[in-house]
Short mmCIF file of C-alpha atoms in Angstrom, two decimals:
data_model
loop_
_atom_site.label_atom_id
_atom_site.label_comp_id
_atom_site.label_asym_id
_atom_site.label_seq_id
_atom_site.Cartn_x
_atom_site.Cartn_y
_atom_site.Cartn_z
CA MET A 1 3.16 -45.27 24.01
CA GLU A 2 2.50 -42.19 24.03
CA ARG A 3 2.83 -40.71 21.12
CA GLN A 4 6.07 -38.07 20.54
CA HIS A 5 4.80 -33.63 19.58
CA MET A 6 5.31 -33.10 16.50
CA SER A 7 5.76 -29.46 15.56
CA ALA A 8 4.29 -27.98 12.37
CA PHE A 9 7.15 -27.00 11.30
CA ALA A 10 8.27 -30.04 11.73
CA LEU A 11 5.35 -31.80 10.37
CA TYR A 12 5.80 -29.49 7.12
CA LYS A 13 9.32 -30.49 7.14
CA THR A 14 8.25 -34.03 6.20
CA LEU A 15 5.37 -33.14 3.76
CA SER A 16 6.26 -34.90 -0.17
CA THR A 17 7.43 -32.47 -2.38
CA ASP A 18 4.79 -34.23 -4.52
CA LEU A 19 1.62 -33.25 -2.82
CA PRO A 20 0.29 -30.24 -5.41
CA ALA A 21 0.94 -26.81 -4.33
CA PRO A 22 -1.74 -24.34 -3.81
CA PRO A 23 -2.87 -21.63 -6.58
CA PRO A 24 -0.53 -18.47 -6.32
CA ALA A 25 -1.83 -15.40 -5.37
CA LYS A 26 -3.55 -13.38 -8.15
CA LYS A 27 -0.69 -10.87 -9.03
CA PRO A 28 -2.62 -7.26 -9.46
CA SER A 29 -2.86 -6.30 -12.93
CA LEU A 30 -2.22 -2.97 -14.00
CA GLN A 31 -1.54 -1.18 -16.96
CA VAL A 32 2.60 -0.89 -16.73
CA ALA A 33 3.14 -4.94 -16.00
CA ALA A 34 5.93 -5.95 -13.85
CA LYS A 35 7.60 -8.93 -15.83
CA LYS A 36 9.22 -10.27 -12.49
CA LYS A 37 8.29 -12.03 -9.64
CA LYS A 38 9.11 -9.83 -6.53
CA LYS A 39 8.19 -9.01 -3.53
CA LYS A 40 6.14 -6.01 -2.03
CA GLU A 41 5.63 -4.66 0.31
CA ASN A 42 2.85 -2.69 0.11
CA GLY A 43 0.61 -4.94 0.93
CA VAL A 44 -0.28 -6.56 -2.27
CA ALA A 45 1.00 -10.44 -1.97
CA VAL A 46 2.88 -12.05 -4.86
CA THR A 47 3.41 -14.96 -3.74
CA LYS A 48 4.74 -18.53 -4.29
CA THR A 49 4.47 -22.22 -2.31
CA ILE A 50 8.61 -22.54 -2.14
CA THR A 51 9.42 -26.52 -0.62
CA VAL A 52 11.11 -26.53 2.10
CA LYS A 53 14.79 -28.01 1.33
CA ALA A 54 17.01 -27.35 4.61
CA GLN A 55 15.61 -27.40 8.05
CA ILE A 56 15.95 -24.50 10.03
CA LYS A 57 19.47 -24.08 12.05
CA THR A 58 19.50 -24.93 15.68
CA GLU A 59 20.95 -22.25 16.98
CA ASN A 60 17.87 -20.33 16.61
CA LYS A 61 16.87 -22.79 19.83
CA LYS A 62 20.17 -22.63 21.74
CA ILE A 63 18.88 -19.24 22.77
CA ARG A 64 15.83 -20.50 23.90
CA LYS A 65 14.72 -21.81 27.93
CA LYS A 66 14.76 -26.21 27.39
CA VAL A 67 11.08 -26.90 28.62
CA PRO A 68 8.16 -28.70 27.33
CA LYS A 69 6.93 -26.83 24.01
CA CYS A 70 3.13 -26.70 25.09
CA ALA A 71 4.31 -24.58 28.50
CA LYS A 72 7.04 -22.32 25.96
CA LYS A 73 4.58 -21.61 23.75
CA GLU A 74 2.14 -20.34 27.08
CA GLU A 75 4.77 -18.58 28.33
CA SER A 76 5.95 -16.95 24.92
CA LEU A 77 2.57 -16.04 24.69
CA LYS A 78 1.83 -14.51 27.81
CA ARG A 79 4.70 -12.81 27.53
CA MET A 80 3.93 -10.46 24.90
CA THR A 81 -0.10 -10.35 25.05
CA ASP A 82 -0.21 -9.07 28.83
CA GLU A 83 0.78 -5.47 28.56
CA ASP A 84 -0.64 -5.43 25.33
CA GLU A 85 -4.25 -6.50 27.10
CA GLU A 86 -6.35 -3.63 26.74
CA CYS A 87 -5.33 -2.62 23.75
CA VAL A 88 -6.77 -5.78 21.56
CA ASN A 89 -8.84 -4.28 19.43
CA GLY A 90 -6.20 -1.90 18.31
CA ASP A 91 -7.02 1.51 20.80
CA GLY A 92 -4.73 2.54 22.58
CA GLU A 93 -4.49 5.96 25.38
CA SER A 94 -2.89 7.84 22.43
CA LEU A 95 -3.71 7.49 19.17
CA ASP A 96 -6.95 6.63 20.44
CA ALA A 97 -6.82 10.29 21.94
CA LEU A 98 -5.45 11.73 17.81
CA LEU A 99 -8.26 9.37 15.84
CA VAL A 100 -11.15 11.30 17.80
CA GLN A 101 -9.26 14.58 18.06
CA LEU A 102 -8.75 14.11 13.51
CA ALA A 103 -12.20 12.94 13.16
CA GLY A 104 -13.15 16.66 14.60
CA VAL A 105 -11.13 18.10 11.67
CA ASN A 106 -13.23 19.52 8.40
CA ASN A 107 -10.69 18.58 6.03
CA SER A 108 -9.64 15.60 5.20
CA ARG A 109 -6.21 16.62 3.81
CA GLU A 110 -5.36 18.55 6.77
CA ARG A 111 -6.37 15.43 8.42
CA ALA A 112 -3.84 13.40 6.60
CA SER A 113 -1.31 15.94 7.10
CA GLN A 114 -2.00 16.35 10.56
CA LEU A 115 -1.99 12.55 11.31
CA PHE A 116 1.44 12.27 9.07
CA GLN A 117 3.22 15.23 11.43
CA TRP A 118 2.41 12.58 14.37
CA ILE A 119 3.88 9.26 12.87
CA ILE A 120 7.07 11.57 11.99
CA SER A 121 7.37 13.91 14.69
CA PRO A 122 9.41 15.58 15.89
CA ILE A 123 11.16 15.88 11.97
CA PRO A 124 8.94 18.93 10.65
CA ALA A 125 7.28 17.52 7.59
CA LYS A 126 8.15 19.94 5.27
CA ALA A 127 11.35 19.69 6.26
CA PHE A 128 10.78 15.97 5.67
CA PHE A 129 9.63 16.37 2.18
CA ARG A 130 12.12 18.43 1.56
CA ASP A 131 15.32 17.31 2.76
CA THR A 132 15.15 13.55 2.89
CA TRP A 133 12.20 12.08 1.27
CA GLU A 134 13.80 9.65 -1.83
CA LYS A 135 17.21 10.86 -0.74
CA LYS A 136 18.05 9.61 2.18
CA PRO A 137 17.84 6.67 5.57
CA ILE A 138 16.29 8.54 8.40
CA LEU A 139 15.95 7.59 11.89
CA VAL A 140 13.71 8.92 15.24
CA GLN A 141 14.13 7.32 18.78
CA ARG A 142 11.76 8.48 21.22
CA ARG A 143 12.34 6.69 24.29
CA ASN A 144 8.94 6.35 24.51
CA PRO A 145 7.60 2.73 24.62
CA ASN A 146 3.59 3.52 24.33
CA TYR A 147 4.04 5.99 21.04
CA TYR A 148 2.64 4.01 19.04
CA LYS A 149 0.25 2.19 21.02
CA GLY A 150 -2.48 1.04 19.67
CA LEU A 151 -1.66 0.79 16.24
CA PHE A 152 -1.38 -3.13 16.44
CA SER A 153 -0.24 -5.35 18.59
CA THR A 154 0.74 -9.03 19.11
CA ALA A 155 -2.17 -9.14 21.18
CA GLU A 156 -4.72 -8.02 17.51
CA PHE A 157 -2.62 -10.55 15.85
CA ASP A 158 -3.97 -13.53 17.67
CA ARG A 159 -7.14 -12.57 17.95
CA ILE A 160 -7.31 -12.38 13.74
CA LEU A 161 -5.67 -15.32 13.52
CA ARG A 162 -8.61 -16.90 15.20
CA GLN A 163 -11.73 -14.80 14.24
CA ASP A 164 -11.20 -14.01 10.59
CA ASP A 165 -9.90 -16.41 7.99
CA VAL A 166 -6.25 -15.66 6.79
CA GLN A 167 -5.11 -17.46 4.37
CA TYR A 168 -1.39 -18.77 4.38
CA GLY A 169 0.23 -17.59 1.07
CA VAL A 170 -2.80 -14.87 0.68
CA ASN A 171 -3.14 -13.06 4.34
CA LEU A 172 0.35 -14.78 6.08
CA ASP A 173 3.86 -15.91 5.18
CA VAL A 174 5.94 -17.60 7.10
CA THR A 175 9.62 -17.06 6.61
CA SER A 176 13.00 -18.03 7.93
CA TYR A 177 16.79 -16.92 6.69
CA THR A 178 18.64 -19.06 7.95
CA ASN A 179 23.02 -18.80 6.77
CA GLY A 180 22.37 -16.80 4.23
CA LYS A 181 19.23 -18.41 2.86
CA ARG A 182 15.84 -17.34 2.64
CA GLU A 183 13.24 -19.73 2.53
CA THR A 184 8.84 -19.56 2.73
CA HIS A 185 7.31 -22.23 4.69
CA ASN A 186 3.26 -21.52 3.72
CA PRO A 187 1.48 -24.99 4.21
CA PRO A 188 -2.12 -25.11 1.94
CA GLY A 189 -5.28 -23.52 3.35
CA ARG A 190 -6.16 -21.33 6.76
CA ALA A 191 -3.40 -19.97 8.79
CA LEU A 192 -4.84 -20.94 12.94
CA PRO A 193 -2.99 -20.38 15.94
CA PHE A 194 -1.90 -23.60 16.59
CA THR A 195 0.20 -24.09 13.45
CA VAL A 196 1.38 -20.20 13.47
CA TRP A 197 2.53 -20.45 16.64
CA ASP A 198 4.50 -23.41 15.97
CA PHE A 199 6.00 -22.41 13.12
CA TYR A 200 7.01 -18.71 14.80
CA GLU A 201 8.32 -20.84 17.74
CA SER A 202 10.30 -22.98 15.35
CA GLY A 203 11.80 -19.89 14.70
CA CYS A 204 9.99 -18.64 11.68
CA SER A 205 9.16 -15.52 11.40
CA LEU A 206 5.68 -14.28 10.43
CA ARG A 207 4.29 -11.75 7.89
CA LEU A 208 0.61 -10.48 7.88
CA LEU A 209 -0.09 -9.23 4.63
CA ASN A 210 -2.84 -6.23 4.10
CA PRO A 211 -3.47 -5.80 7.96
CA GLN A 212 -5.71 -3.06 7.08
CA ALA A 213 -8.34 -6.03 6.17
CA PHE A 214 -8.68 -7.62 9.59
CA SER A 215 -7.89 -4.05 11.98
CA SER A 216 -9.87 -1.39 12.26
CA THR A 217 -7.00 0.82 13.53
CA VAL A 218 -4.89 0.31 10.77
CA TRP A 219 -7.52 0.91 8.25
CA ASN A 220 -8.01 4.54 9.51
CA VAL A 221 -4.82 5.72 9.57
CA LEU A 222 -4.08 4.30 6.34
CA SER A 223 -7.04 5.48 4.62
CA ASN A 224 -6.31 9.27 5.68
CA LEU A 225 -2.07 8.95 4.41
CA GLN A 226 -3.52 7.33 0.94
CA GLU A 227 -4.73 11.70 1.11
CA GLN A 228 -1.27 12.74 2.87
CA PHE A 229 0.41 11.00 -0.56
CA GLY A 230 -1.51 10.99 -3.35
CA SER A 231 -0.43 6.88 -3.99
CA MET A 232 -1.68 3.84 -2.24
CA ALA A 233 -0.98 3.47 1.48
CA GLY A 234 0.06 0.41 1.99
CA ALA A 235 1.23 -1.93 5.63
CA ASN A 236 2.82 -5.00 6.58
CA VAL A 237 3.40 -6.26 10.46
CA TYR A 238 6.26 -8.56 11.31
CA LEU A 239 6.25 -10.25 13.35
CA THR A 240 9.70 -12.55 14.39
CA PRO A 241 11.08 -14.69 17.24
CA ALA A 242 13.90 -13.34 19.18
CA GLY A 243 17.60 -13.44 18.39
CA THR A 244 16.71 -14.93 14.33
CA GLN A 245 16.09 -13.10 10.71
CA GLY A 246 13.14 -13.36 8.83
CA PHE A 247 14.24 -12.39 5.45
CA ALA A 248 17.23 -11.54 3.67
CA PRO A 249 18.74 -8.02 2.40
CA HIS A 250 17.13 -6.69 0.15
CA TYR A 251 15.58 -3.72 -1.70
CA ASP A 252 11.71 -2.62 -2.66
CA ASP A 253 10.41 -0.21 -4.88
CA ILE A 254 8.35 1.74 -2.46
CA GLU A 255 9.22 4.13 0.38
CA ALA A 256 9.03 2.56 3.54
CA PHE A 257 8.47 4.20 7.10
CA VAL A 258 9.66 0.71 9.99
CA VAL A 259 7.25 1.59 13.00
CA GLN A 260 8.49 -0.22 16.31
CA LEU A 261 5.40 -1.18 18.16
CA GLU A 262 7.14 -4.25 20.41
CA GLY A 263 10.53 -5.71 21.69
CA LYS A 264 13.06 -4.33 19.43
CA LYS A 265 15.50 -5.26 16.28
CA HIS A 266 18.42 -4.85 14.83
CA TRP A 267 18.59 -2.65 11.10
CA ARG A 268 21.50 -2.20 9.23
CA VAL A 269 20.14 0.16 5.88
CA TYR A 270 22.84 0.17 2.95
CA ASN A 271 23.18 2.97 -0.39
CA PRO A 272 22.00 1.61 -3.56
CA ARG A 273 24.86 0.02 -5.27
CA THR A 274 24.72 1.96 -8.69
CA GLU A 275 23.22 4.51 -9.91
CA ASP A 276 20.68 2.18 -11.54
CA GLU A 277 19.20 0.89 -8.56
CA VAL A 278 18.70 4.32 -7.46
CA LEU A 279 14.94 4.99 -6.95
CA PRO A 280 14.43 1.43 -9.01
CA VAL A 281 11.23 0.48 -10.50
CA LEU A 282 11.24 -2.77 -9.36
CA SER A 283 12.14 -4.51 -5.60
CA SER A 284 15.59 -6.45 -6.04
CA PRO A 285 15.77 -10.37 -5.44
CA ASN A 286 17.11 -11.29 -2.35
CA PHE A 287 21.32 -10.06 -2.20
CA ASP A 288 24.48 -12.17 -0.40
CA GLN A 289 26.50 -10.04 2.42
CA ALA A 290 29.37 -9.97 -0.36
CA GLU A 291 27.45 -8.33 -2.64
CA ILE A 292 26.09 -4.89 0.07
CA GLY A 293 29.48 -3.31 1.15
CA LYS A 294 29.39 -1.89 4.50
CA PRO A 295 25.80 -0.62 5.78
CA ILE A 296 25.21 3.03 6.51
CA LEU A 297 23.25 2.76 9.40
CA GLU A 298 23.52 0.33 12.03
CA VAL A 299 20.92 0.54 14.87
CA VAL A 300 18.57 -1.31 17.57
CA LEU A 301 14.85 -0.47 17.02
CA GLU A 302 12.74 0.11 20.32
CA ALA A 303 8.92 -0.12 20.67
CA GLY A 304 8.30 4.37 19.88
CA ASP A 305 10.70 4.28 17.51
CA LEU A 306 10.48 5.25 13.29
CA LEU A 307 13.74 4.69 10.48
CA TYR A 308 12.41 5.49 6.84
CA PHE A 309 14.35 4.85 3.96
CA PRO A 310 13.89 5.48 0.30
CA ARG A 311 13.09 2.70 -2.56
CA GLY A 312 16.84 1.08 -3.27
CA PHE A 313 18.61 1.05 -0.14
CA ILE A 314 19.26 -2.22 0.87
CA HIS A 315 17.77 -3.33 4.45
CA GLN A 316 17.99 -6.73 6.87
CA GLY A 317 16.37 -6.51 10.75
CA ASP A 318 17.39 -9.34 13.03
CA CYS A 319 15.84 -10.17 16.65
CA LEU A 320 18.46 -9.68 19.54
CA PRO A 321 19.08 -12.98 21.55
CA ASP A 322 16.61 -11.93 24.63
CA VAL A 323 13.64 -10.33 22.48
CA HIS A 324 11.02 -10.95 20.37
CA SER A 325 10.04 -7.98 17.45
CA LEU A 326 6.42 -6.40 16.23
CA HIS A 327 6.66 -3.97 13.71
CA ILE A 328 4.41 -2.55 11.00
CA THR A 329 5.72 -1.15 7.40
CA ILE A 330 3.51 2.02 5.94
CA SER A 331 4.01 2.27 2.38
CA SER A 332 4.19 4.23 -0.55
CA PHE A 333 4.80 5.77 -3.48
CA GLN A 334 5.01 2.55 -6.08
CA LYS A 335 5.06 3.35 -9.48
CA ASN A 336 4.66 6.95 -8.95
CA SER A 337 7.30 8.17 -10.81
CA TRP A 338 7.73 10.56 -13.61
CA GLY A 339 8.53 7.47 -15.92
CA ASP A 340 5.78 6.36 -15.30
CA LEU A 341 3.37 9.16 -16.19
CA LEU A 342 5.88 9.32 -19.12
CA HIS A 343 4.54 5.58 -19.91
CA LYS A 344 1.13 7.15 -20.53
CA VAL A 345 1.58 9.86 -22.17
CA VAL A 346 3.84 8.71 -24.82
CA PRO A 347 2.18 6.39 -26.94
CA ALA A 348 -1.20 8.37 -26.22
CA ALA A 349 0.96 11.66 -28.16
CA LEU A 350 2.17 8.94 -30.99
CA GLU A 351 -1.14 8.49 -31.36
CA ILE A 352 -2.56 11.43 -31.79
CA ALA A 353 0.76 12.95 -33.68
CA MET A 354 0.22 10.14 -36.27
CA GLU A 355 -4.09 10.60 -36.62
CA GLU A 356 -2.64 15.03 -37.05
CA ASP A 357 0.45 15.32 -38.60
CA VAL A 358 1.77 13.16 -41.86
CA GLU A 359 4.95 14.31 -40.93
CA PHE A 360 4.82 11.36 -38.44
CA ARG A 361 2.80 9.12 -41.11
CA GLN A 362 5.80 9.08 -43.57
CA GLY A 363 7.71 6.08 -44.89
CA LEU A 364 10.99 5.87 -43.86
CA PRO A 365 14.19 6.29 -45.64
CA LEU A 366 14.62 3.06 -47.86
CA ASP A 367 17.78 1.99 -47.38
CA TYR A 368 17.95 2.73 -43.59
CA LEU A 369 18.45 -0.62 -42.60
CA THR A 370 22.06 -0.29 -44.23
CA TYR A 371 23.64 2.26 -42.08
CA MET A 372 21.30 2.05 -38.83
CA GLY A 373 21.27 -0.17 -36.04
CA VAL A 374 23.66 -1.45 -34.12
CA GLN A 375 25.89 -2.95 -36.18
CA ASN A 376 26.35 0.59 -38.18
CA SER A 377 26.62 1.88 -35.20
CA ASP A 378 30.26 3.21 -35.62
CA LYS A 379 30.38 3.59 -39.14
CA ASP A 380 30.99 7.63 -39.72
CA ASP A 381 28.33 8.14 -42.44
CA PRO A 382 26.12 11.01 -42.85
CA ARG A 383 23.22 10.02 -43.57
CA ARG A 384 23.54 8.45 -39.68
CA THR A 385 23.67 12.01 -38.45
CA LYS A 386 20.40 12.94 -41.07
CA PHE A 387 18.56 10.30 -39.25
CA PHE A 388 19.07 11.36 -35.47
CA SER A 389 18.07 15.19 -36.61
CA ARG A 390 14.64 13.56 -37.79
CA ILE A 391 14.34 11.28 -34.78
CA GLU A 392 15.07 14.23 -32.88
CA ASN A 393 12.62 16.84 -34.76
CA LEU A 394 10.04 14.70 -34.60
CA MET A 395 10.51 14.06 -30.59
CA LYS A 396 10.52 18.03 -30.25
CA LYS A 397 7.18 18.20 -32.05
CA LEU A 398 5.67 15.16 -30.07
CA ARG A 399 5.49 17.31 -27.49
CA ASN A 400 2.58 19.26 -28.64
CA TYR A 401 0.35 16.54 -28.88
CA ALA A 402 1.01 14.87 -25.23
CA PRO A 403 -2.25 14.63 -23.58
CA ILE A 404 -1.20 15.61 -19.77
CA ASP A 405 -4.39 15.95 -18.17
CA ALA A 406 -5.82 12.39 -19.56
CA ALA A 407 -2.21 10.69 -19.09
CA VAL A 408 -2.67 12.08 -15.29
CA ASP A 409 -6.34 10.85 -15.10
CA GLN A 410 -4.98 7.99 -16.34
CA LYS A 411 -3.48 7.24 -13.09
CA ALA A 412 -5.51 8.94 -11.23
CA ARG A 413 -8.17 6.51 -11.89
CA HIS A 414 -5.63 3.81 -10.84
CA PHE A 415 -4.49 5.24 -7.66
CA LEU A 416 -9.17 5.57 -6.77
CA HIS A 417 -8.81 1.60 -7.61
CA ASP A 418 -5.59 1.51 -5.14
CA CYS A 419 -7.87 3.15 -2.37
CA LEU A 420 -9.06 1.90 0.76
CA PRO A 421 -12.54 3.45 1.52
CA PRO A 422 -12.93 6.11 3.18
CA MET A 423 -13.54 5.21 7.34
CA LEU A 424 -16.26 7.10 8.14
CA THR A 425 -15.83 9.12 11.70
CA SER A 426 -19.46 9.14 13.83
CA GLU A 427 -20.84 12.57 12.64
CA GLU A 428 -19.57 11.41 9.09
CA LEU A 429 -21.72 7.95 9.76
CA ALA A 430 -24.47 9.45 10.42
CA SER A 431 -25.29 12.25 7.80
CA SER A 432 -24.27 10.18 5.06
CA VAL A 433 -26.22 7.16 3.33
CA GLN A 434 -25.26 4.42 5.75
CA GLY A 435 -26.13 6.73 8.70
CA ALA A 436 -29.87 7.11 7.01
CA PRO A 437 -32.99 6.79 9.33
CA VAL A 438 -34.83 4.60 7.01
CA ARG A 439 -35.37 1.63 8.81
CA TRP A 440 -37.58 -1.56 9.37
CA GLU A 441 -39.36 -1.35 12.54
CA ARG A 442 -42.74 -3.28 14.23
CA GLY A 443 -43.24 -4.79 11.21
CA LYS A 444 -42.85 -2.08 8.67
CA VAL A 445 -40.39 0.76 6.84
CA MET A 446 -39.84 3.72 9.03
CA ASP A 447 -38.71 7.14 8.19
CA PRO A 448 -39.09 6.66 4.43
CA GLY A 449 -40.16 10.13 3.38
CA SER A 450 -36.81 11.66 4.64
CA ARG A 451 -35.20 13.37 1.08
CA ILE A 452 -33.13 15.74 0.04
CA THR A 453 -34.79 18.91 -1.03
CA SER A 454 -32.68 22.36 -2.43
CA GLN A 455 -32.33 23.60 0.73
CA THR A 456 -29.72 20.76 1.80
CA ARG A 457 -26.64 21.59 2.00
CA VAL A 458 -23.88 18.44 1.22
CA ARG A 459 -19.76 17.92 0.45
CA LEU A 460 -17.82 15.00 -0.50
CA ILE A 461 -17.46 12.81 2.05
CA ARG A 462 -14.03 13.24 1.93
CA ALA A 463 -11.48 15.94 -0.55
CA GLY A 464 -10.21 12.81 -2.84
CA CYS A 465 -12.87 10.04 -2.80
CA ALA A 466 -14.47 11.00 -6.44
CA ARG A 467 -12.63 12.30 -9.44
CA LEU A 468 -14.15 13.44 -13.27
CA CYS A 469 -12.96 11.92 -16.15
CA SER A 470 -13.05 11.80 -19.86
CA ASP A 471 -13.43 8.56 -21.72
CA GLY A 472 -13.96 9.66 -25.35
CA ASP A 473 -17.77 10.86 -25.76
CA THR A 474 -18.55 10.42 -22.60
CA VAL A 475 -17.77 11.39 -18.73
CA HIS A 476 -17.38 9.39 -15.68
CA LEU A 477 -17.50 9.98 -12.12
CA TYR A 478 -14.96 7.35 -10.30
CA TYR A 479 -15.08 6.95 -6.60
CA THR A 480 -13.48 5.23 -3.84
CA THR A 481 -16.29 4.91 -0.97
CA ASP A 482 -17.53 1.49 -2.00
CA ASN A 483 -13.63 0.30 -2.65
CA SER A 484 -12.75 -3.21 -0.42
CA ARG A 485 -10.55 -2.69 1.93
CA VAL A 486 -8.31 -5.97 0.24
CA TYR A 487 -6.43 -4.60 -2.54
CA HIS A 488 -8.30 -4.84 -5.48
CA LYS A 489 -11.64 -7.33 -4.19
CA GLU A 490 -13.33 -4.91 -6.58
CA GLU A 491 -14.09 -3.46 -9.63
CA LEU A 492 -12.69 0.42 -10.25
CA LYS A 493 -16.00 1.80 -9.74
CA SER A 494 -17.81 4.53 -11.34
CA PHE A 495 -21.07 5.43 -13.74
CA GLU A 496 -21.62 7.89 -15.96
CA ILE A 497 -22.85 11.30 -15.56
CA LYS A 498 -25.01 13.20 -18.07
CA PRO A 499 -23.47 16.36 -19.43
CA GLU A 500 -25.92 18.91 -17.48
CA HIS A 501 -24.45 17.40 -14.19
CA THR A 502 -20.70 17.78 -14.36
CA ASP A 503 -20.34 21.51 -14.09
CA ALA A 504 -22.37 20.99 -10.76
CA ILE A 505 -20.29 17.87 -9.51
CA GLU A 506 -17.01 20.25 -10.89
CA SER A 507 -18.81 22.50 -8.76
CA LEU A 508 -19.12 20.69 -5.55
CA ILE A 509 -15.37 19.12 -5.90
CA HIS A 510 -13.46 22.54 -6.16
CA SER A 511 -15.82 23.59 -3.33
CA TYR A 512 -14.36 21.34 -1.13
CA PRO A 513 -14.35 21.11 2.30
CA LYS A 514 -17.36 24.18 2.40
CA PHE A 515 -20.71 22.09 2.40
CA VAL A 516 -23.01 23.76 -0.69
CA SER A 517 -27.11 24.02 -0.83
CA VAL A 518 -28.36 21.51 -3.72
CA GLY A 519 -30.16 24.62 -4.68
CA SER A 520 -26.83 26.19 -5.62
CA PHE A 521 -25.84 23.39 -7.75
CA PRO A 522 -25.07 25.17 -11.86
CA CYS A 523 -27.79 23.11 -13.13
CA ASP A 524 -31.25 24.63 -14.58
CA PHE A 525 -33.47 22.96 -13.70
CA ALA A 526 -34.35 22.27 -10.11
CA GLU A 527 -34.77 18.48 -10.47
CA ASN A 528 -31.56 17.98 -12.71
CA LYS A 529 -30.35 19.77 -8.52
CA ILE A 530 -31.56 17.26 -6.66
CA SER A 531 -31.98 13.63 -8.51
CA LEU A 532 -27.87 14.71 -8.59
CA ALA A 533 -27.60 14.91 -5.33
CA GLU A 534 -29.06 11.67 -4.77
CA LEU A 535 -27.89 9.40 -6.32
CA LEU A 536 -24.50 10.89 -5.29
CA PHE A 537 -25.91 10.19 -1.45
CA GLU A 538 -26.90 7.23 -2.40
CA ARG A 539 -23.56 5.68 -3.65
CA GLY A 540 -21.73 7.61 -0.62
CA ILE A 541 -20.11 10.21 -2.44
CA ILE A 542 -21.77 12.97 -0.51
CA HIS A 543 -23.42 14.05 2.97
CA THR A 544 -25.41 16.16 4.55
CA ALA A 545 -24.34 18.78 6.76
CA ALA A 546 -27.62 18.09 9.39
CA ARG A 547 -28.92 14.33 9.53
CA LEU A 548 -31.86 14.32 7.69
#
């Protein structure tokens, strides 16, 4: 008797809860660590394996035609991929043309500005940051399904599953939201197409984390946008079956740009519930419908449309009964507030003040516990007034010891660690260490004599790829060119700078985007100038005006 096919989802439901769960993805180490588990939408996976306790309800399947499972899957994939077959590798006419055009822009910050303007067009970027950023949602409906074509596609999703090592819970989440219950259905191990598409056909949504690790186009876009935001730019890709919803209502701790790539999705956006949830520090738990009130914006996004909402705005999206949805959420500005900066400023200022000012080291009153604290807060005691006055005076004095620049550099180091490495243009590649002509050919090393001289003209490979920071008695140069496309896979890169080289590096940073001759470096000796240029070139931090 022929064995009946069991879907991946049905098979997963039969797994014993006694099976050992895979280890959770490592949570990024941050100086100000979040103390709650939360979902992040900036490409960082903080997940846990959840045993399925309830079956996805049959109403998700009623909208599907009664055809054999295999035929149904083939039809669905063919429908989603046929029209995108020519852009399997993320290449599309309009975006491809834009990226080629941007590659010719001399200044990487200007390049980032133009790319961001294209994303939110026709809204002027200046007006967006003045009137909308961190304030309210905004919708752009273009009636142009090809506007974002080439950024990502279901065909590319399928290619990634087949060609790359995509791991459940690390790179891919399988989710569902039915009858008010949000669940994650990640088996252990590699996410292979047969199982992934079976989950999808059973009504589960697919969330691809860190798509920039697999898609060169997404990498290109995000590595440019991080210079626009001065903060990490991340992304998740969401593929949702027709007639389903993958996530519960919630708010995030990032600024979100929802870019609709294929199909349609019905979105509802809600105001923050209280002042405490305006621009929140952490993402929210999942909400019930009764907790969030009525939406302030309800819309169906179609391919080519854009929806932006600030952190703290509750949102949920569900698919229409007759069409799937593919969208990418581009995100930024996680932990990038004044408060996050002050988290670094205040402890350092207090440490300095206690070292340099005896008033901060003087002892507390012997009897302060008898009139201060919550149990004494209702007392009308003049000693309390005096105590508060002393604290206020010390706080005012504390600002004189605040190491603002050092704290900003500390934030900058975290940002440089978060950054994607720059994706080089063909011209940058040819004039950088990656395109140096030295090679092995016909049994020997060819062109080994190509060297930097005092006449060689150089500049930074990107405006924000390197930063000088003081680390006590030493100065280090931190840089992004050796970063990984996978978030924090590599340690923060830096090396110590000799005192005689610091002025030259400052000059090089401030001269961008101009090329300057190595001989113009403000160093005392010609050999110092050339040795510094060779060091920076070997690390990929600078490139030359002409190929060596």
